[in-house]
Tab-separated table of C-alpha atoms (C1' of nucleotides) in Angstrom:
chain	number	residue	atom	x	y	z
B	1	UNK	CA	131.605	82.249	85.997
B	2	UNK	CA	129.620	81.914	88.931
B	3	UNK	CA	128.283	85.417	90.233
B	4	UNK	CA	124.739	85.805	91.558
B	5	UNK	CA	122.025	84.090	89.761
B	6	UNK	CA	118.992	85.411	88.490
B	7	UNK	CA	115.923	83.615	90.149
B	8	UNK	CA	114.411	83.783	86.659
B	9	UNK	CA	117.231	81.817	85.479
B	10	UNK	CA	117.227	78.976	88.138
B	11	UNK	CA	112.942	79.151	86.774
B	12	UNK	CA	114.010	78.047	83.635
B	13	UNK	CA	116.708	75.885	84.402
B	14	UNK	CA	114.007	73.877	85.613
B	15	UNK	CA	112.091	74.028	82.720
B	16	UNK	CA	114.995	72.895	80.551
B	17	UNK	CA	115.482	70.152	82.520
B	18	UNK	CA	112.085	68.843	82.280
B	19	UNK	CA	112.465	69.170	78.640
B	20	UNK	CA	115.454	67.283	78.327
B	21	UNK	CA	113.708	64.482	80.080
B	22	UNK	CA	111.351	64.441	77.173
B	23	UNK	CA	114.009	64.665	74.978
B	24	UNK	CA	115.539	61.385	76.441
B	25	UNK	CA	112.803	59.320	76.136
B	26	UNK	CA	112.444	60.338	72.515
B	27	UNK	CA	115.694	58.979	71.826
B	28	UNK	CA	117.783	61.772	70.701
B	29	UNK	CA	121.537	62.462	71.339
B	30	UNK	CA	122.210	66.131	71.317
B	31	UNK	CA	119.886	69.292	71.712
B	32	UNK	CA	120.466	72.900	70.399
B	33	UNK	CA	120.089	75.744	71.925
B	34	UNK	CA	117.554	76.666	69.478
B	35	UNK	CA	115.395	73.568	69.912
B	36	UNK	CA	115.736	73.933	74.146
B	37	UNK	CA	114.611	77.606	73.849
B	38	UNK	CA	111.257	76.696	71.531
B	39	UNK	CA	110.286	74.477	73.918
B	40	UNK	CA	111.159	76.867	76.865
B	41	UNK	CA	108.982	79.904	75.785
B	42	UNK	CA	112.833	81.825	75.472
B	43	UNK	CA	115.111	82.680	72.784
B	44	UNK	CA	118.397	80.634	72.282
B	45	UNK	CA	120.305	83.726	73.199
B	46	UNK	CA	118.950	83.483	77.081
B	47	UNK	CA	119.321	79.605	76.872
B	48	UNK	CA	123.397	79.996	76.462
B	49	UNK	CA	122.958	83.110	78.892
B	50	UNK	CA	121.548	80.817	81.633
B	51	UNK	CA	124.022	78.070	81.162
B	52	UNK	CA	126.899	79.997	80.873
B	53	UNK	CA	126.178	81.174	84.550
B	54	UNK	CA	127.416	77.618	85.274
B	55	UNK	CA	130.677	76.717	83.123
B	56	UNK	CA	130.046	75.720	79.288
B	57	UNK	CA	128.677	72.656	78.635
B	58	UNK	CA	127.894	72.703	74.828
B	59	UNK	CA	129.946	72.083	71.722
B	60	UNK	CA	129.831	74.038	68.955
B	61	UNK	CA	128.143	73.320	65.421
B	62	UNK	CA	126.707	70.208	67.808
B	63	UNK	CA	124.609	71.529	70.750
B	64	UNK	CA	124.542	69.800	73.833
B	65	UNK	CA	124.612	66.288	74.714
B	66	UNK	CA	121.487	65.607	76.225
B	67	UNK	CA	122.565	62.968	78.949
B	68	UNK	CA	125.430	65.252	80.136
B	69	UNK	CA	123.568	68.312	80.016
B	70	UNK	CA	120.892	66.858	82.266
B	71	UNK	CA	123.148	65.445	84.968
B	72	UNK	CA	124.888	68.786	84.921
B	73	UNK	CA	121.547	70.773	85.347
B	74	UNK	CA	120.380	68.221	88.133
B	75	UNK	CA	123.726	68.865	89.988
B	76	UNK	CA	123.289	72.308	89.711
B	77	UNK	CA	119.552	72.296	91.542
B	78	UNK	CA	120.037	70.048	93.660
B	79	UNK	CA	118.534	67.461	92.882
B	80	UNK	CA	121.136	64.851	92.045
B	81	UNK	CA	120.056	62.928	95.507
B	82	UNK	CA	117.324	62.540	97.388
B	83	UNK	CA	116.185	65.514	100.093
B	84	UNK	CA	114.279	64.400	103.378
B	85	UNK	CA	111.114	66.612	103.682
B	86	UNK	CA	108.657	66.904	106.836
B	87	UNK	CA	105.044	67.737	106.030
B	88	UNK	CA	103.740	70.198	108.015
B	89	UNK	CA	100.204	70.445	108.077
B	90	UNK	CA	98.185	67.118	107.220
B	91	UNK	CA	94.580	69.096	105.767
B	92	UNK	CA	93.933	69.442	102.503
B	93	UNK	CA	96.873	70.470	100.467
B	94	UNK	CA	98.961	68.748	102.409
B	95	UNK	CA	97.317	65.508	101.463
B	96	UNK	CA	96.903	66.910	97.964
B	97	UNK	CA	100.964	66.919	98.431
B	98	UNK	CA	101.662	63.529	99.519
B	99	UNK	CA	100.012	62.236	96.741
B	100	UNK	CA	101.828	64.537	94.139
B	101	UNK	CA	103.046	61.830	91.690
B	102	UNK	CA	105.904	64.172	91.145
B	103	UNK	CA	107.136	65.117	94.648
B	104	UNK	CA	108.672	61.071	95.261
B	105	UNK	CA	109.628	60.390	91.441
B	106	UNK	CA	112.047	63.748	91.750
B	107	UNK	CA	113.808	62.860	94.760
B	108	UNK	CA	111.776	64.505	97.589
B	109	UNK	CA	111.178	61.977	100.234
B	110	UNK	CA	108.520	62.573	103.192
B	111	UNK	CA	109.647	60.959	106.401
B	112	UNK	CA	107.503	62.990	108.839
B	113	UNK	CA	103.974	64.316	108.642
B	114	UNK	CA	102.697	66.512	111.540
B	115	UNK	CA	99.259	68.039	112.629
B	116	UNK	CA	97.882	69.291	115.766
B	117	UNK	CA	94.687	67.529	115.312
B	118	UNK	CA	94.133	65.345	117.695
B	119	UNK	CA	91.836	63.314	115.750
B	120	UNK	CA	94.406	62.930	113.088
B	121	UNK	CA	97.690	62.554	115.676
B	122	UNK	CA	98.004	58.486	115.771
B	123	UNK	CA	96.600	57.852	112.322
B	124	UNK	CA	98.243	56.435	108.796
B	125	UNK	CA	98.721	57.643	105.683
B	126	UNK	CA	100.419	54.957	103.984
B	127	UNK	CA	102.798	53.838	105.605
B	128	UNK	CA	104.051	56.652	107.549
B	129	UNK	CA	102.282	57.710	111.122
B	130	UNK	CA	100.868	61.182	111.607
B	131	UNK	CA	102.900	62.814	115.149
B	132	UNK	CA	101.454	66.445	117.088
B	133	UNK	CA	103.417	68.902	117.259
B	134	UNK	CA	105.225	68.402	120.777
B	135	UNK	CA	107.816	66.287	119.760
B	136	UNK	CA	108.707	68.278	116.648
B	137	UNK	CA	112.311	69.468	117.291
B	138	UNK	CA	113.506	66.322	118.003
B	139	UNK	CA	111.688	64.669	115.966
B	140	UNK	CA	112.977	66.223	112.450
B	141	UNK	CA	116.476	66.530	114.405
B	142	UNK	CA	116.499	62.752	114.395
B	143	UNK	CA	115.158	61.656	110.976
B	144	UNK	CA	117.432	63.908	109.582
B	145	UNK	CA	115.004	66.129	107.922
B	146	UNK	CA	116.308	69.150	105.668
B	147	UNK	CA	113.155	70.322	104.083
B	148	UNK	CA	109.961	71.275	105.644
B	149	UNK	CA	106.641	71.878	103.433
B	150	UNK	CA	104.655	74.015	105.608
B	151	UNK	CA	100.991	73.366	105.069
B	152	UNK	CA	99.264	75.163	107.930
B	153	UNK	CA	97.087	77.794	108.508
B	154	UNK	CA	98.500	81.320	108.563
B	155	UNK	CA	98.027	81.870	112.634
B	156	UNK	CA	100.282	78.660	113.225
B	157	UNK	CA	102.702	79.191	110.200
B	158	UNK	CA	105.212	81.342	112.189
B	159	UNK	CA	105.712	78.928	114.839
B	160	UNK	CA	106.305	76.036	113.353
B	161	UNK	CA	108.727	77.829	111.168
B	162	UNK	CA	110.732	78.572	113.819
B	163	UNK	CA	110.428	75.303	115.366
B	164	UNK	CA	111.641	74.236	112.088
B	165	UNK	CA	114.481	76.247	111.957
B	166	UNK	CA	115.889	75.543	115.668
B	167	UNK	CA	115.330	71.592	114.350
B	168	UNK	CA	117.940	72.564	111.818
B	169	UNK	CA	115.792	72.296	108.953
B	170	UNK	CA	117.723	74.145	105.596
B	171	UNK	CA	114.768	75.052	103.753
B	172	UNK	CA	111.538	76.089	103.866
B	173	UNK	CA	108.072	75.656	101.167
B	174	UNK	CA	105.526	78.064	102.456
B	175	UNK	CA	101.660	77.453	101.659
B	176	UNK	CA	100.709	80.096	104.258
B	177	UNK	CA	99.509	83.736	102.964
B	178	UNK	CA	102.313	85.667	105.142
B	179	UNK	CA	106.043	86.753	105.027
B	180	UNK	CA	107.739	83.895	107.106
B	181	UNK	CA	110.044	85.741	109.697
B	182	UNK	CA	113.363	83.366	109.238
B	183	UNK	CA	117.709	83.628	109.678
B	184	UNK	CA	118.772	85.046	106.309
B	185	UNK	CA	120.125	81.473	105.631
B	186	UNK	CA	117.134	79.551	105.432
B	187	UNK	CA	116.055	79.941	102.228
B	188	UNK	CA	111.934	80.332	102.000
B	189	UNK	CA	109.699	79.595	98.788
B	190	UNK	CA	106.613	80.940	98.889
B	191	UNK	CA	103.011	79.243	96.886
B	192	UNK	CA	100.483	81.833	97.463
B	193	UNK	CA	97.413	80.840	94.956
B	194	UNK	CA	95.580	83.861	96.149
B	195	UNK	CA	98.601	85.935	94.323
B	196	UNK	CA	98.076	83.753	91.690
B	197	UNK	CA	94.306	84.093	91.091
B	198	UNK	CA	95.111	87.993	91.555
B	199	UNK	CA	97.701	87.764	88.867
B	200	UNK	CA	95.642	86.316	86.656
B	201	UNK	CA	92.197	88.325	87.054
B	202	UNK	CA	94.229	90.992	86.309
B	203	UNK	CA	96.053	90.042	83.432
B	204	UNK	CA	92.028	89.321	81.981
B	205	UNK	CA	90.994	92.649	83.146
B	206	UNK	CA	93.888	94.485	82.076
B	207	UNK	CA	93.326	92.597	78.020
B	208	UNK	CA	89.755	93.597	78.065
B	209	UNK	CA	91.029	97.516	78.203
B	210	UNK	CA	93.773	97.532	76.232
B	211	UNK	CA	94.101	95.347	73.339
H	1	UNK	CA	100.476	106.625	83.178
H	2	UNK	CA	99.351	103.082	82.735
H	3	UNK	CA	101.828	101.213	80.359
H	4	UNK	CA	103.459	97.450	80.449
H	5	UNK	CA	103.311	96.678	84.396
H	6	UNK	CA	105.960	94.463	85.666
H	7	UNK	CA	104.437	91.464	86.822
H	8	UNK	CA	106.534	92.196	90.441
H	9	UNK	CA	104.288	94.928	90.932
H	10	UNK	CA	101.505	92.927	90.542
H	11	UNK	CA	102.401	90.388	92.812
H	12	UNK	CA	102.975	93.654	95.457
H	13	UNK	CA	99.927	94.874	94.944
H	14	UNK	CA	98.584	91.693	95.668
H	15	UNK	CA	100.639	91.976	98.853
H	16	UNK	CA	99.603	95.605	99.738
H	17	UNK	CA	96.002	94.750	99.291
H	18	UNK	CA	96.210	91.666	101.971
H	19	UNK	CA	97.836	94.571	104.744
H	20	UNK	CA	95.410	96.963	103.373
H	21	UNK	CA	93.040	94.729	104.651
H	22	UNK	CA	94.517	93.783	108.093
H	23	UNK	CA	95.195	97.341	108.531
H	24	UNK	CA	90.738	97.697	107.968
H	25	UNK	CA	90.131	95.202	110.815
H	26	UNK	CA	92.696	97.455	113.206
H	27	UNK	CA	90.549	100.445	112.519
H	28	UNK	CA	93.262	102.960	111.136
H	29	UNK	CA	92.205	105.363	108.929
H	30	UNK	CA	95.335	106.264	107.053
H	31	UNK	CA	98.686	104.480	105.987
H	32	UNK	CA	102.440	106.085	104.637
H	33	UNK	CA	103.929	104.444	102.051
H	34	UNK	CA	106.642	103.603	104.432
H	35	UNK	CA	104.817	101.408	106.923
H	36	UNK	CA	103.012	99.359	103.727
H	37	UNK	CA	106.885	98.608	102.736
H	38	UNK	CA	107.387	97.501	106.205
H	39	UNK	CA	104.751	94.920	105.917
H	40	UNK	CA	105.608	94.198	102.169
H	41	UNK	CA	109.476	93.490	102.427
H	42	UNK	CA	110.070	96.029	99.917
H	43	UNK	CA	111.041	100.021	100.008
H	44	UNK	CA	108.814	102.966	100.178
H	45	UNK	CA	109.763	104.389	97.058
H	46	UNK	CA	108.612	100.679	95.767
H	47	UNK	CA	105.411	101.074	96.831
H	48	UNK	CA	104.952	104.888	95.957
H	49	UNK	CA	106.140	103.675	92.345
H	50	UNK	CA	104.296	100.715	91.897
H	51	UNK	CA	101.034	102.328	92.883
H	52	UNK	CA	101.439	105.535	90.354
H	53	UNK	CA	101.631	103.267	87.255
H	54	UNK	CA	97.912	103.488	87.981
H	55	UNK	CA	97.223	107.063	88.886
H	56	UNK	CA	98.146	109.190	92.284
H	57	UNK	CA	96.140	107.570	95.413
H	58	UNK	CA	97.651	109.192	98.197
H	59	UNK	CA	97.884	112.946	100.009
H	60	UNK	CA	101.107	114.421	100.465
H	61	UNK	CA	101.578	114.512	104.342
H	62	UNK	CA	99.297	112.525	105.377
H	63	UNK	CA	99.345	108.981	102.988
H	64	UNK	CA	97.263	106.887	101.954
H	65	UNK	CA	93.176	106.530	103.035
H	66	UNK	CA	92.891	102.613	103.819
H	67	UNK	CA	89.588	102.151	102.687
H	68	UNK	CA	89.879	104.044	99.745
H	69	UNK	CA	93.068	102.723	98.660
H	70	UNK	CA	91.837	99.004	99.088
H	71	UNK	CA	89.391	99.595	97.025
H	72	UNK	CA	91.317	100.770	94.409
H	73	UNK	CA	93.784	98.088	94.495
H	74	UNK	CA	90.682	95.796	94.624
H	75	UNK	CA	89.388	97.297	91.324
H	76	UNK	CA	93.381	97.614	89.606
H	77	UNK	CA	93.135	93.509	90.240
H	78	UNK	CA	90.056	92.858	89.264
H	79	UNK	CA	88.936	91.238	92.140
H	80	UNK	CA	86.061	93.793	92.881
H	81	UNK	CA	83.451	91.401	91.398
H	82	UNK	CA	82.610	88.015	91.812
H	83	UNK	CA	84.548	85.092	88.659
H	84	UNK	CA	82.955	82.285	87.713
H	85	UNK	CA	84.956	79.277	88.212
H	86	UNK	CA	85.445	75.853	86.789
H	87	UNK	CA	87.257	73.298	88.683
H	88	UNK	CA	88.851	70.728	85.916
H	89	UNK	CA	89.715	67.787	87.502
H	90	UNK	CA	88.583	66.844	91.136
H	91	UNK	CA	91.723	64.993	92.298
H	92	UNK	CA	93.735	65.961	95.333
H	93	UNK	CA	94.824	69.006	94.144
H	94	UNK	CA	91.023	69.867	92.514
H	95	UNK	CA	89.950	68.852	96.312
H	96	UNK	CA	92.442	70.967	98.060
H	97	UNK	CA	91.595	74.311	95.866
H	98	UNK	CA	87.852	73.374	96.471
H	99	UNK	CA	88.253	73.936	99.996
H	100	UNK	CA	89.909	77.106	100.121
H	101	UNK	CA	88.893	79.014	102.795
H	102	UNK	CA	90.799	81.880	101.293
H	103	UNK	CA	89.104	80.967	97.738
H	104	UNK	CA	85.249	81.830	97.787
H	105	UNK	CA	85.966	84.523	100.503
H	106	UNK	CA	87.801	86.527	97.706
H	107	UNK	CA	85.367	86.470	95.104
H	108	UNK	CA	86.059	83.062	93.219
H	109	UNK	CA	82.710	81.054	92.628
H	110	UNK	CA	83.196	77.754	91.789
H	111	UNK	CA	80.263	77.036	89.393
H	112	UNK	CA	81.237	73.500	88.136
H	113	UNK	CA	83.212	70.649	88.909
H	114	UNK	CA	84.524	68.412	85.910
H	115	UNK	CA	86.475	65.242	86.511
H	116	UNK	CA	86.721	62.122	83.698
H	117	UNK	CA	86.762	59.209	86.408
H	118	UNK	CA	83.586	56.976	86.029
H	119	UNK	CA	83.457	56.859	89.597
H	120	UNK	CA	83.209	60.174	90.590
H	121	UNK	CA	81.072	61.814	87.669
H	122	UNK	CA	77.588	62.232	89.700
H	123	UNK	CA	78.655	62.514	92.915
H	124	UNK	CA	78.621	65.671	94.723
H	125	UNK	CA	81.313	67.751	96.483
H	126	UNK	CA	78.753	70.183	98.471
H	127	UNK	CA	76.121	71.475	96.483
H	128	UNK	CA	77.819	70.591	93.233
H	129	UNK	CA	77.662	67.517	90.992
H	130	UNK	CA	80.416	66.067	89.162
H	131	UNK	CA	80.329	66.119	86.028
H	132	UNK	CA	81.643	64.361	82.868
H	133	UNK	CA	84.448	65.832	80.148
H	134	UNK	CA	82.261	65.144	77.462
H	135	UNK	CA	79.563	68.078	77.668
H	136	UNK	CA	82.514	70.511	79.007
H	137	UNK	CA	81.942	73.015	76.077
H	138	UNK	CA	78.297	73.280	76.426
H	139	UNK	CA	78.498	73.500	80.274
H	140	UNK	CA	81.376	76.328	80.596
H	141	UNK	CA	79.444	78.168	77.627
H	142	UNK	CA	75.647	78.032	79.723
H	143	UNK	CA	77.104	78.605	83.335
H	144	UNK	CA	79.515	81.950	81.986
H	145	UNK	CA	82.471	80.135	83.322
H	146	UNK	CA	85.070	82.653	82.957
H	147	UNK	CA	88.205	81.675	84.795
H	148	UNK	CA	89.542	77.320	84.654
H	149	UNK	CA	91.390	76.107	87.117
H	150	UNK	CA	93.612	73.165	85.351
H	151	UNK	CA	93.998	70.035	87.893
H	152	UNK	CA	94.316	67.373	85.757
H	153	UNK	CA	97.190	65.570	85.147
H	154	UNK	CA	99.969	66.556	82.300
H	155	UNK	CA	98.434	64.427	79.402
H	156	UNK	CA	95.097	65.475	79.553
H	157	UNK	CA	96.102	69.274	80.286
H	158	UNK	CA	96.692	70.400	76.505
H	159	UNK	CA	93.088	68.820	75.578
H	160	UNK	CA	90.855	70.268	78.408
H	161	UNK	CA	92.805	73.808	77.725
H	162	UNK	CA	91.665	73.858	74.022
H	163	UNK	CA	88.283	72.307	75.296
H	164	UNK	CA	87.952	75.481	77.316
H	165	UNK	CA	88.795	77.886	75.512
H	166	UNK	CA	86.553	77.023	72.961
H	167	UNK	CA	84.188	77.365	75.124
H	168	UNK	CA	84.946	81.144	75.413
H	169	UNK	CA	86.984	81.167	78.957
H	170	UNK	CA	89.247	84.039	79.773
H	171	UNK	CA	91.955	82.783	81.483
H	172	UNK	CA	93.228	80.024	83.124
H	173	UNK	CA	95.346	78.833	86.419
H	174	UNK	CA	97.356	75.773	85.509
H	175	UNK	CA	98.469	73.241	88.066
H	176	UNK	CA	99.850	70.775	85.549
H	177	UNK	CA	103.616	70.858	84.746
H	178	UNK	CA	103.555	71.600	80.872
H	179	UNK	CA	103.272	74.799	78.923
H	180	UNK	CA	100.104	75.206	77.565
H	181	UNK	CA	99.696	76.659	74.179
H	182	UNK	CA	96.512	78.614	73.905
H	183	UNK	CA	95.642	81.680	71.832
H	184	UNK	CA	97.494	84.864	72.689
H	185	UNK	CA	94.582	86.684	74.227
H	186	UNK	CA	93.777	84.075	76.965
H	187	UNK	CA	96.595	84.631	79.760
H	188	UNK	CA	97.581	81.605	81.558
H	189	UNK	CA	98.969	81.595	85.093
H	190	UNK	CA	100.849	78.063	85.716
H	191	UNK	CA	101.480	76.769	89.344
H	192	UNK	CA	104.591	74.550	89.367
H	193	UNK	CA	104.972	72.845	92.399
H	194	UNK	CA	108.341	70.958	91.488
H	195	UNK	CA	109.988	73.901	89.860
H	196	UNK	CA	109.117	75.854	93.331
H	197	UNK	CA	110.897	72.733	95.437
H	198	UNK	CA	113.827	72.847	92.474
H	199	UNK	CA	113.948	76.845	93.288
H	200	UNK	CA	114.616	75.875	97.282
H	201	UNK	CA	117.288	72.812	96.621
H	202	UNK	CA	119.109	75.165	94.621
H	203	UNK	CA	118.873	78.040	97.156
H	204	UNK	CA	120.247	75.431	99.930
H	205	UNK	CA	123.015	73.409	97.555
H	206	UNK	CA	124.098	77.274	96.775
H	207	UNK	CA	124.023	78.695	100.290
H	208	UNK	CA	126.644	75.639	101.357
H	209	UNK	CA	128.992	76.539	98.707
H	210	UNK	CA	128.783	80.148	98.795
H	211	UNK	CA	128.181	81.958	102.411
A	1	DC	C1'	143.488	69.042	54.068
A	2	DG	C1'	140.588	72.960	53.450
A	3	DC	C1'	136.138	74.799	53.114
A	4	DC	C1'	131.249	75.073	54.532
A	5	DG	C1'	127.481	75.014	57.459
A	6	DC	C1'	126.213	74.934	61.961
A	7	DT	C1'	126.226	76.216	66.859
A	8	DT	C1'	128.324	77.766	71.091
A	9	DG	C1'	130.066	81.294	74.422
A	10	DT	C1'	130.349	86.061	75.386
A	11	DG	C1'	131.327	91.101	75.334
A	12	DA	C1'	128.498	95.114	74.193
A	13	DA	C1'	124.016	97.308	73.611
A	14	DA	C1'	119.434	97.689	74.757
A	15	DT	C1'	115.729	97.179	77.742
A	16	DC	C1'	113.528	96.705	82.027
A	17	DC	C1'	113.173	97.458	86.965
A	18	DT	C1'	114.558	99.568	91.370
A	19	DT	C1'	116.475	103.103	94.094
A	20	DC	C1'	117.543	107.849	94.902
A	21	DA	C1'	116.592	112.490	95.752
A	22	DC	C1'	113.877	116.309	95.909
A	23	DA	C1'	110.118	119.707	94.683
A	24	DA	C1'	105.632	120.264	96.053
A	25	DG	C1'	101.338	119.453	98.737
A	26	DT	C1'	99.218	118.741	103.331
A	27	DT	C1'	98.241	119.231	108.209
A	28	DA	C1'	99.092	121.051	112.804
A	29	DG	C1'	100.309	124.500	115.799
A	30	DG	C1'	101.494	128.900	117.351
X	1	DC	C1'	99.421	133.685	108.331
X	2	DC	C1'	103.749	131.467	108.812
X	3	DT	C1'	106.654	127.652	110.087
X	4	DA	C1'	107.674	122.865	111.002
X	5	DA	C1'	107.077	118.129	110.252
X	6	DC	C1'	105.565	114.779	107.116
X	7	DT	C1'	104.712	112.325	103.009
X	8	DT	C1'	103.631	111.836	98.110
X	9	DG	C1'	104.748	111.627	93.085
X	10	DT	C1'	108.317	111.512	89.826
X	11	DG	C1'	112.405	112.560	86.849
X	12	DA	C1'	116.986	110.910	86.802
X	13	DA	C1'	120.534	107.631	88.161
X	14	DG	C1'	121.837	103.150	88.993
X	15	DG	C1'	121.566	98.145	88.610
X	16	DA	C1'	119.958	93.950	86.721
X	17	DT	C1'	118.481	91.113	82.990
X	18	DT	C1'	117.736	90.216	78.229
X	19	DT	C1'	118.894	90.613	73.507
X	20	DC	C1'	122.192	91.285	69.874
X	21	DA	C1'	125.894	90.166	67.120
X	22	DC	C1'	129.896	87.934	66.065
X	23	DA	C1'	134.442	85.485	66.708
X	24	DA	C1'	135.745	80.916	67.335
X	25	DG	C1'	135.230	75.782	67.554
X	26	DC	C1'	133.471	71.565	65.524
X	27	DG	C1'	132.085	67.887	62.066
X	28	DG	C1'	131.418	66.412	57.456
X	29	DC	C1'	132.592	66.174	52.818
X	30	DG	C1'	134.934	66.658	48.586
DNA sequence: CGCCGCTTGTGAAATCCTTCACAAGTTAGG
DNA sequence: CCTAACTTGTGAAGGATTTCACAAGCGGCG
């Protein structure tokens, strides 16, 4: 059952786990795939598709029981514990990340925030102190630290990616506009808002011309 | 020649145009298909195939002219004129985007800044005063605010969406983590900072099982 | 207990995207 | 002018993902 997985599929995995946390709170038992799909922007059709990637979790003439289903999908990313995470990079969307109300609720937990500015090395944010980048190696080596948000400007991105990587860091969220250079088994998510801003000027260009 | 575009090749071209442009600064004159894969982490054919959806750009033997090419992709994206931008909602996330180094440089002009917190409304961030939800309409409508970028958190999303486009926006970049639902012909890009992290978890949890 | 209405799980078909392979255009050089 | 070395643009082939369509399982009710 398990073969390799679409990455639009693990996309909307996500998504139907967020809506089954609504779904929760509202009280309800079961969910169809019908009901998972409207709120999903998707058919029901790809909603069975994507689960049945994993083993089959629904019953028929019921739907899926909404507790179960949940667990299962937050085994299945991950995120059925809690993942250390190191932010690299303490300017401005790194502190725009710390305070992400979402990032600690889900099970991401920052133990280590670095910067090479000097005038920030030493200083708080809550309660966690801000280190330079000397000690980084052993420093993520020793808390443990499997995830790395990299929040730093392009020229020092590289670097402290491989740093990363020889700290034996699993996993890497890249803010930086470029291609990180990484062993094939560190897996590399890229936010590029540039991209995004691209994407989307063109998508309003390209309506204007062709209705 | 120009039909439904994948949105992968948009993202490419996005990619192409950002080596385009370090190729400027190195002072080449000409670039092969080939060497813009290189930089890309895709094929040549890729590129050669993404770039004739929108017409031939390139001489056989020789490539591609840099300037010329750059220019094109510039005016394919839409990004060969300046948007007007509203910032909705000036928390971390509305302060990180603000400060953008890469934002203004590429032809996105913040215009107005919008937050609903008593405390900020009439401050400024730079030139630009903070102002209230209330007047939103009138204030996109006078300024020709064309583009919204959504920072505001999930409950108040849906509401300032409407808001906007009633006030005759084209398109908007969503940081909030809900779908919005807006008219067909106003294309929404969303920015999902937990699905990314959910993308990575799963990549890891997956990698350990399956080498 | 048997039938009905509902919903899943899944092969098969259709669609979408990427890769291949090559004819044809371009420049350089003799 | 002719050949060699490159490189594009593009049909056709191949692969991946989505959609379709339906057999099969389940619960409720008479």
């Amino acid at each position: 059952m398990t073969r390799r997985i679409p990455a639009s599929t693990i996309r909307r995995l996500s998504h139907y786990l967020r809506s089954l946390e609504d779904l929760e709170a509202s009280g309800d038992e079961t969910v169809s795939s019908e009901e998972l799909a409207l709120r999903g922007q998707t058919t029901a059709a790809q909603v069975r598709k994507d689960l049945s990637h994993f083993g089959s979790f629904g019953k028929r003439g019921l739907g899926y029981r909404i507790e179960e289903l949940s667990a299962r999908l937050r085994q299945i990313l991950g995120v059925d514990r809690v993942w250390k995470v190191a932010l690299i990079g303490a300017g401005r969307i790194g502190s725009a990340l710390f305070e992400y109300p979402a990032f600690e609720s889900r099970g991401y937990e920052c133990v280590a925030i670095i910067d090479s500015d000097p005038a920030k090395i030493g200083t708080y944010w809550s309660e966690l102190q801000i280190h330079g980048p000397d000690d980084l190696e052993s420093l993520l080596a020793e808390l443990g630290v499997e995830l790395v948000i990299l929040a730093v400007p392009a020229r020092a991105a590289q670097e402290m990616a491989e740093r990363s990587v020889r700290a034996g860091i699993k996993g890497i969220l890249n803010f930086a506009p470029i291609r990180l250079k990484v062993p094939r088994h560190v897996p590399v998510e890229d936010v590029n808002l540039v991209m995004e801003l691209e994407a989307l000027s063109f998508a309003i260009t390209q309506h204007g011309s062709e209705p």
